[in-house]
Tab-separated table of C-alpha atoms and ligand atoms in Angstrom:
chain	number	residue	atom	x	y	z
A	1	MET	CA	0.000	0.000	0.000
A	2	LEU	CA	1.140	3.546	-0.717
A	3	VAL	CA	-0.186	6.552	1.157
A	4	ILE	CA	-0.059	9.631	-1.060
A	5	MET	CA	0.077	12.762	1.068
A	6	LYS	CA	-1.609	15.974	-0.054
A	7	LEU	CA	0.655	18.521	-1.750
A	8	ASN	CA	2.963	20.302	0.697
A	9	ALA	CA	1.780	18.234	3.659
A	10	SER	CA	3.450	19.417	6.849
A	11	SER	CA	6.107	17.287	8.516
A	12	GLY	CA	3.753	16.983	11.506
A	13	SER	CA	1.036	15.438	9.371
A	14	ILE	CA	3.510	13.070	7.739
A	15	ASP	CA	4.602	11.969	11.228
A	16	ARG	CA	0.977	11.462	12.232
A	17	VAL	CA	0.292	9.256	9.212
A	18	GLN	CA	3.406	7.241	10.029
A	19	ASP	CA	2.158	6.787	13.611
A	20	GLU	CA	-1.179	5.496	12.295
A	21	ILE	CA	0.648	3.049	10.012
A	22	VAL	CA	2.653	1.759	12.995
A	23	LYS	CA	-0.587	1.377	15.009
A	24	LEU	CA	-1.964	-0.805	12.210
A	25	GLY	CA	1.056	-3.050	12.649
A	26	TYR	CA	3.026	-2.026	9.569
A	27	THR	CA	6.314	-0.244	8.997
A	28	PRO	CA	6.105	3.186	7.323
A	29	LYS	CA	8.692	4.143	4.768
A	30	PRO	CA	8.399	7.748	3.597
A	31	ILE	CA	9.712	8.889	0.247
A	32	PHE	CA	10.092	12.661	0.232
A	33	GLY	CA	9.479	14.415	-3.083
A	34	GLU	CA	9.813	18.101	-3.962
A	35	ALA	CA	6.205	18.940	-3.147
A	36	ARG	CA	4.630	15.642	-2.304
A	37	THR	CA	5.491	12.854	0.102
A	38	VAL	CA	4.487	9.261	-0.381
A	39	VAL	CA	4.572	6.874	2.563
A	40	GLY	CA	5.110	3.212	1.813
A	41	VAL	CA	3.351	0.729	4.074
A	42	LEU	CA	5.580	-2.285	4.662
A	43	GLY	CA	4.335	-5.511	6.125
A	44	LEU	CA	3.766	-9.048	4.960
A	45	LYS	CA	0.361	-9.696	6.506
A	46	PRO	CA	-2.695	-9.160	4.325
A	47	LEU	CA	-3.074	-5.430	3.906
A	48	ARG	CA	-5.803	-3.770	5.964
A	49	GLY	CA	-6.486	-0.286	7.263
A	50	LYS	CA	-6.809	1.309	3.822
A	51	GLN	CA	-10.077	3.089	4.623
A	52	HIS	CA	-8.735	4.385	7.922
A	53	LEU	CA	-5.675	5.860	6.232
A	54	GLU	CA	-7.829	7.368	3.464
A	55	SER	CA	-9.902	9.149	6.078
A	56	LEU	CA	-6.917	11.046	7.526
A	57	PRO	CA	-7.140	14.751	6.604
A	58	GLU	CA	-3.704	15.193	5.007
A	59	VAL	CA	-3.935	12.064	2.891
A	60	ALA	CA	-4.765	12.554	-0.794
A	61	ASP	CA	-5.071	8.920	-1.760
A	62	VAL	CA	-4.141	5.395	-0.762
A	63	LEU	CA	-3.067	3.022	-3.479
A	64	GLU	CA	-2.889	-0.694	-3.211
A	65	ILE	CA	0.119	-1.656	-5.196
A	66	SER	CA	-0.337	-4.783	-7.185
A	67	THR	CA	3.068	-6.291	-6.506
A	68	PRO	CA	2.809	-8.564	-3.494
A	69	TYR	CA	6.549	-8.250	-2.850
A	70	LYS	CA	8.284	-5.249	-1.359
A	71	LEU	CA	11.784	-6.236	-0.310
A	72	ALA	CA	12.638	-7.450	-3.803
A	73	SER	CA	10.963	-4.527	-5.512
A	74	ARG	CA	12.971	-1.954	-7.391
A	75	GLU	CA	10.350	0.633	-6.515
A	76	TRP	CA	11.359	0.336	-2.884
A	77	HIS	CA	15.058	-0.156	-3.491
A	78	PRO	CA	15.991	1.817	-6.585
A	79	LYS	CA	19.676	1.204	-5.842
A	80	GLU	CA	20.891	-1.918	-7.578
A	81	THR	CA	22.108	-4.685	-5.357
A	82	ILE	CA	25.689	-5.784	-5.830
A	83	VAL	CA	26.312	-9.171	-4.286
A	84	ASN	CA	29.675	-10.034	-2.802
A	85	VAL	CA	30.650	-13.675	-3.109
A	86	GLY	CA	33.916	-14.525	-1.412
A	87	GLY	CA	35.389	-11.111	-2.249
A	88	THR	CA	34.163	-11.006	-5.865
A	89	SER	CA	31.133	-8.913	-6.842
A	90	ILE	CA	28.154	-9.757	-9.064
A	91	GLY	CA	25.766	-7.120	-10.392
A	92	GLY	CA	25.691	-3.515	-11.599
A	93	ASP	CA	27.542	-2.944	-14.844
A	94	MET	CA	29.718	-6.014	-14.464
A	95	VAL	CA	29.310	-9.266	-16.325
A	96	SER	CA	30.291	-12.238	-14.182
A	97	ILE	CA	31.136	-15.653	-15.502
A	98	ILE	CA	30.342	-18.705	-13.416
A	99	ALA	CA	31.574	-21.950	-14.902
A	100	GLY	CA	32.363	-25.515	-14.027
A	101	PRO	CA	31.104	-29.028	-14.483
A	102	CYS	CA	27.526	-30.093	-13.940
A	103	SER	CA	28.711	-32.646	-11.373
A	104	ILE	CA	31.953	-32.829	-9.473
A	105	GLU	CA	33.320	-36.233	-10.474
A	106	SER	CA	36.875	-36.281	-9.121
A	107	TYR	CA	39.608	-33.971	-7.882
A	108	GLU	CA	41.411	-34.214	-11.242
A	109	GLN	CA	38.275	-33.382	-13.233
A	110	LEU	CA	37.444	-30.312	-11.163
A	111	LYS	CA	41.053	-29.141	-11.000
A	112	THR	CA	41.354	-29.302	-14.805
A	113	VAL	CA	38.156	-27.301	-15.255
A	114	GLY	CA	38.950	-24.890	-12.422
A	115	GLU	CA	42.351	-24.055	-13.892
A	116	ALA	CA	40.805	-23.458	-17.325
A	117	VAL	CA	38.004	-21.314	-15.921
A	118	LYS	CA	40.496	-19.190	-14.017
A	119	ALA	CA	42.976	-18.918	-16.916
A	120	ASP	CA	40.291	-18.001	-19.464
A	121	GLY	CA	38.654	-15.256	-17.421
A	122	GLY	CA	35.925	-16.940	-15.387
A	123	HIS	CA	35.089	-15.458	-11.988
A	124	PHE	CA	33.414	-18.303	-10.079
A	125	LEU	CA	33.738	-22.067	-10.066
A	126	ARG	CA	30.565	-24.112	-10.011
A	127	GLY	CA	30.069	-27.846	-9.539
A	128	GLY	CA	27.308	-30.026	-8.153
A	129	ALA	CA	27.943	-32.389	-5.242
A	130	PHE	CA	24.319	-33.174	-4.364
A	131	LYS	CA	22.564	-33.643	-7.684
A	132	PRO	CA	18.789	-33.475	-8.121
A	133	ARG	CA	18.284	-36.099	-10.842
A	134	THR	CA	15.090	-37.013	-12.616
A	135	SER	CA	15.905	-40.712	-12.379
A	136	PRO	CA	16.800	-42.421	-9.119
A	137	TYR	CA	19.224	-44.599	-11.115
A	138	ALA	CA	21.217	-41.628	-12.435
A	139	PHE	CA	24.432	-40.427	-10.751
A	140	GLN	CA	23.350	-38.599	-7.588
A	141	GLY	CA	26.589	-36.687	-6.994
A	142	MET	CA	29.616	-37.287	-4.811
A	143	GLY	CA	27.990	-35.669	-1.780
A	144	VAL	CA	30.282	-34.454	0.992
A	145	GLU	CA	33.339	-35.862	-0.818
A	146	GLY	CA	32.455	-33.595	-3.742
A	147	LEU	CA	32.028	-30.580	-1.464
A	148	LYS	CA	35.526	-31.116	-0.083
A	149	ILE	CA	36.948	-31.250	-3.605
A	150	LEU	CA	35.089	-28.058	-4.512
A	151	LYS	CA	36.447	-26.188	-1.523
A	152	GLN	CA	39.973	-27.408	-2.116
A	153	VAL	CA	40.013	-26.669	-5.855
A	154	GLY	CA	38.346	-23.287	-5.355
A	155	GLU	CA	41.128	-22.330	-2.965
A	156	GLU	CA	43.877	-23.770	-5.141
A	157	VAL	CA	42.798	-21.971	-8.314
A	158	GLY	CA	41.660	-18.827	-6.506
A	159	LEU	CA	37.975	-18.764	-7.467
A	160	PRO	CA	34.942	-18.406	-5.169
A	161	THR	CA	32.607	-21.378	-5.482
A	162	VAL	CA	28.922	-22.052	-6.118
A	163	THR	CA	27.159	-25.338	-5.465
A	164	GLU	CA	23.578	-26.498	-5.176
A	165	VAL	CA	21.944	-27.310	-1.872
A	166	THR	CA	19.102	-29.760	-2.385
A	167	ASP	CA	17.839	-30.394	1.119
A	168	THR	CA	17.864	-28.945	4.633
A	169	GLU	CA	19.704	-32.143	5.623
A	170	ASN	CA	22.762	-31.217	3.567
A	171	LEU	CA	22.467	-27.449	4.081
A	172	ASP	CA	24.952	-26.933	6.912
A	173	ILE	CA	27.677	-29.078	5.438
A	174	THR	CA	27.180	-27.471	2.019
A	175	ALA	CA	27.313	-23.966	3.493
A	176	GLN	CA	30.580	-24.860	5.246
A	177	HIS	CA	32.222	-25.795	1.947
A	178	THR	CA	31.119	-23.108	-0.511
A	179	ASP	CA	30.968	-19.344	-0.990
A	180	MET	CA	27.497	-19.334	-2.562
A	181	LEU	CA	24.498	-21.645	-2.253
A	182	GLN	CA	22.562	-22.474	-5.384
A	183	ILE	CA	18.848	-23.217	-5.183
A	184	GLY	CA	17.985	-25.284	-8.231
A	185	THR	CA	14.957	-24.985	-10.461
A	186	ARG	CA	13.251	-27.923	-8.734
A	187	ASN	CA	13.501	-26.276	-5.335
A	188	MET	CA	12.642	-22.678	-6.103
A	189	GLN	CA	9.379	-23.030	-4.207
A	190	ASN	CA	10.697	-25.321	-1.479
A	191	PHE	CA	10.094	-22.575	1.037
A	192	THR	CA	11.448	-24.493	4.014
A	193	LEU	CA	14.722	-25.009	2.182
A	194	ILE	CA	15.066	-21.512	0.764
A	195	LYS	CA	14.333	-19.873	4.114
A	196	ALA	CA	16.853	-22.097	5.881
A	197	ALA	CA	19.427	-21.436	3.152
A	198	ALA	CA	18.837	-17.686	3.503
A	199	ARG	CA	19.423	-17.871	7.252
A	200	THR	CA	22.963	-19.179	6.731
A	201	GLN	CA	23.671	-15.643	5.387
A	202	LYS	CA	25.615	-17.199	2.518
A	203	PRO	CA	24.981	-15.524	-0.834
A	204	ILE	CA	22.143	-17.312	-2.655
A	205	PHE	CA	21.927	-18.113	-6.366
A	206	LEU	CA	18.200	-18.619	-6.971
A	207	LYS	CA	17.234	-20.363	-10.167
A	208	ARG	CA	13.826	-19.742	-11.660
A	209	GLY	CA	11.512	-22.724	-11.361
A	210	MET	CA	11.076	-24.392	-14.733
A	211	SER	CA	7.346	-23.624	-14.630
A	212	ALA	CA	7.456	-20.507	-12.483
A	213	THR	CA	6.281	-17.102	-13.619
A	214	VAL	CA	8.435	-14.020	-13.129
A	215	LYS	CA	6.176	-12.999	-10.232
A	216	GLU	CA	6.441	-16.384	-8.533
A	217	THR	CA	10.204	-16.229	-8.882
A	218	ILE	CA	10.326	-12.783	-7.313
A	219	LEU	CA	8.114	-14.001	-4.462
A	220	ALA	CA	10.579	-16.826	-3.835
A	221	ALA	CA	13.294	-14.145	-3.727
A	222	GLU	CA	11.120	-12.225	-1.275
A	223	TYR	CA	11.227	-15.201	1.123
A	224	ILE	CA	15.013	-15.048	1.086
A	225	LEU	CA	15.156	-11.273	1.551
A	226	ASN	CA	12.575	-11.555	4.321
A	227	GLU	CA	15.025	-13.744	6.253
A	228	GLY	CA	17.429	-10.802	6.245
A	229	ASN	CA	19.687	-12.130	3.496
A	230	GLU	CA	20.217	-9.573	0.748
A	231	ASN	CA	23.021	-11.391	-0.992
A	232	LEU	CA	20.800	-12.757	-3.680
A	233	VAL	CA	21.219	-13.352	-7.406
A	234	LEU	CA	18.383	-14.437	-9.718
A	235	CYS	CA	18.988	-16.896	-12.528
A	236	GLU	CA	16.972	-17.450	-15.699
A	237	ARG	CA	17.705	-21.056	-16.711
A	238	GLY	CA	14.957	-21.780	-19.196
A	239	ILE	CA	11.353	-22.815	-18.747
A	240	ARG	CA	9.177	-25.697	-19.912
A	241	THR	CA	7.421	-25.008	-23.191
A	242	TYR	CA	5.995	-27.148	-25.989
A	243	VAL	CA	9.153	-27.002	-28.142
A	244	ASP	CA	11.398	-30.022	-28.528
A	245	HIS	CA	14.439	-28.525	-30.246
A	246	THR	CA	15.877	-27.498	-26.885
A	247	ARG	CA	15.691	-28.930	-23.391
A	248	ASN	CA	14.007	-25.771	-22.049
A	249	THR	CA	13.217	-22.419	-23.601
A	250	LEU	CA	15.504	-19.628	-22.451
A	251	ASP	CA	13.103	-16.838	-21.559
A	252	VAL	CA	15.302	-13.927	-22.597
A	253	SER	CA	12.451	-11.531	-21.897
A	254	ALA	CA	12.529	-12.499	-18.226
A	255	ILE	CA	15.934	-10.793	-17.880
A	256	PRO	CA	14.695	-7.210	-18.430
A	257	ALA	CA	11.490	-8.121	-16.578
A	258	PHE	CA	13.417	-9.151	-13.444
A	259	GLN	CA	15.589	-6.069	-13.774
A	260	ARG	CA	12.661	-3.703	-14.135
A	261	LEU	CA	10.802	-5.203	-11.182
A	262	THR	CA	13.683	-5.959	-8.813
A	263	HIS	CA	17.028	-4.537	-7.748
A	264	LEU	CA	18.729	-7.938	-7.850
A	265	PRO	CA	21.470	-9.071	-10.232
A	266	VAL	CA	20.262	-11.411	-12.966
A	267	VAL	CA	22.397	-14.200	-14.406
A	268	VAL	CA	21.520	-16.377	-17.362
A	269	ASP	CA	22.154	-20.139	-17.551
A	270	PRO	CA	22.134	-21.123	-21.222
A	271	SER	CA	23.463	-24.634	-20.526
A	272	HIS	CA	20.354	-25.942	-18.774
A	273	ALA	CA	18.111	-23.964	-21.129
A	274	ALA	CA	19.667	-25.354	-24.294
A	275	GLY	CA	20.611	-28.838	-23.193
A	276	LYS	CA	22.893	-28.824	-26.226
A	277	ARG	CA	26.433	-27.539	-26.477
A	278	SER	CA	25.932	-25.871	-29.856
A	279	LYS	CA	23.325	-23.490	-28.454
A	280	VAL	CA	25.235	-22.385	-25.371
A	281	LEU	CA	27.264	-19.672	-27.121
A	282	PRO	CA	24.399	-17.948	-28.981
A	283	LEU	CA	22.119	-18.065	-25.940
A	284	SER	CA	24.863	-16.685	-23.696
A	285	LEU	CA	25.350	-13.764	-26.063
A	286	ALA	CA	21.587	-13.206	-26.289
A	287	GLY	CA	21.365	-13.152	-22.505
A	288	ILE	CA	24.163	-10.608	-22.149
A	289	ALA	CA	22.720	-8.508	-24.978
A	290	ALA	CA	19.404	-8.498	-23.100
A	291	GLY	CA	21.131	-7.134	-20.011
A	292	ALA	CA	22.075	-10.171	-17.931
A	293	GLN	CA	24.795	-9.466	-15.377
A	294	GLY	CA	26.407	-12.814	-15.830
A	295	VAL	CA	26.307	-16.293	-17.277
A	296	MET	CA	26.499	-19.687	-15.650
A	297	VAL	CA	27.814	-22.315	-18.041
A	298	GLU	CA	28.791	-25.942	-17.649
A	299	VAL	CA	32.334	-26.937	-18.624
A	300	HIS	CA	33.815	-30.442	-18.563
A	301	PRO	CA	37.240	-31.652	-19.711
A	302	ASN	CA	35.683	-34.660	-21.392
A	303	PRO	CA	31.905	-34.220	-21.793
A	304	GLU	CA	31.375	-37.544	-23.586
A	305	VAL	CA	32.105	-39.369	-20.336
A	306	ALA	CA	30.414	-36.851	-18.021
A	307	LEU	CA	28.214	-38.405	-15.336
A	308	SER	CA	25.484	-35.790	-15.893
A	309	ASP	CA	24.497	-33.285	-18.596
A	310	GLY	CA	27.296	-34.348	-20.991
A	311	PRO	CA	25.596	-33.085	-24.179
A	312	GLN	CA	25.399	-29.495	-22.929
A	313	GLN	CA	28.825	-29.136	-21.333
A	314	LEU	CA	31.473	-27.087	-23.112
A	315	VAL	CA	35.083	-28.214	-23.415
A	316	PRO	CA	37.634	-25.702	-22.071
A	317	ALA	CA	38.560	-24.466	-25.593
A	318	ASP	CA	34.880	-23.623	-26.261
A	319	PHE	CA	34.760	-21.852	-22.926
A	320	LYS	CA	37.648	-19.610	-23.886
A	321	GLU	CA	35.894	-18.616	-27.106
A	322	LEU	CA	32.705	-17.986	-25.132
A	323	VAL	CA	34.466	-15.590	-22.766
A	324	ASP	CA	36.062	-13.711	-25.686
A	325	ARG	CA	32.699	-13.316	-27.406
A	326	ILE	CA	30.942	-12.317	-24.187
A	327	ARG	CA	33.497	-9.522	-23.756
A	328	LEU	CA	32.529	-8.074	-27.145
A	329	VAL	CA	28.783	-8.166	-26.465
A	330	ALA	CA	29.206	-6.872	-22.916
A	331	GLU	CA	31.126	-3.886	-24.223
A	332	ALA	CA	28.476	-3.228	-26.852
A	333	VAL	CA	25.804	-2.958	-24.128
A	334	GLY	CA	27.912	-0.836	-21.771
A	335	LYS	CA	29.077	-3.536	-19.392
A	336	THR	CA	32.484	-4.855	-18.486
A	337	VAL	CA	33.895	-8.309	-17.903
A	338	ASN	CA	36.622	-7.931	-15.344
B	401	LIG	C1	22.611	-27.313	-12.124
B	401	LIG	O1	22.945	-26.112	-12.181
B	401	LIG	O2	23.416	-28.216	-12.039
B	401	LIG	C2	21.180	-27.660	-12.169
B	401	LIG	C3	20.740	-28.857	-11.816
B	401	LIG	O3	20.420	-26.649	-12.641
B	401	LIG	P1	18.835	-26.500	-12.707
B	401	LIG	O4	18.355	-26.486	-11.295
B	401	LIG	O5	18.669	-25.195	-13.426
B	401	LIG	O6	18.304	-27.645	-13.509
B	402	LIG	MN1	23.684	-29.689	-15.080
């Protein structure tokens, strides 16, 4: 709700309206304009008290704002959020590159990829240790052993790390071994998990649910922000559509939509959208051209023998070309790749 004060309302009347908002159980947040003040009404319970506020003499109007989220909203936080992950920033005018294998398979595998990612200009090392697989017979990840490898390789190559947390059971151990917690597409609306992950105060990489709208994704982000964790990055990773030429459809239009509606950095994951290596480069470039503040791509030294997502993983030489091309597009849209 927004309380629009009458033109040139006195500071006393603005204070009085704020007192009434507090009495209703909400938090007032005034925005002072040249001639007119607007007081935001913050609170997550169903909004009530509109008629009472409308009846106050210095109030011109009370608007119910349609967005059910406030903490994630750009209207409330016009300043863009820059997220710090292990000393490296994501957001603003920077383009960040997060790369690594789908699954951590061995120390040697991750070390090879980590060295290539670092040498070729990547900023973060990713790798899954707890894997959410469609089939119970598919490789489920190395678990804690994988987390230890991730931590070690991240330190050895000098890259902050990102890995998925799939369950509250593996949350603490995962948080102890990584710089950023990824919430995968299948868990975007696992509210118990995302709230618990937020409370670790680790930066969160929140992937859009494969069937989630932009609004539902922002509401999931709101849960995380509402736990007091503002280190949050959104990720567009493709959604389910009727097409069968790709694994998912990269919703490029969601990138400017998230950026218009929220203050959070937005990263694009073309690997899980495409499902095919040949489409990872063009979709990465499309994402950056559309304003994404980073890409997450899967890289494997030997994708034909990968234990998960082989067909979409890039080899290190492809990754190098990807980074070079991303630099060109980033520059064209006024961003920089550090
Ligand atoms: C992943 O990043 O390894 C992953 C499983 O992604 P998503 O949740 O987008 O499918
Ligand atoms: Mn994968």
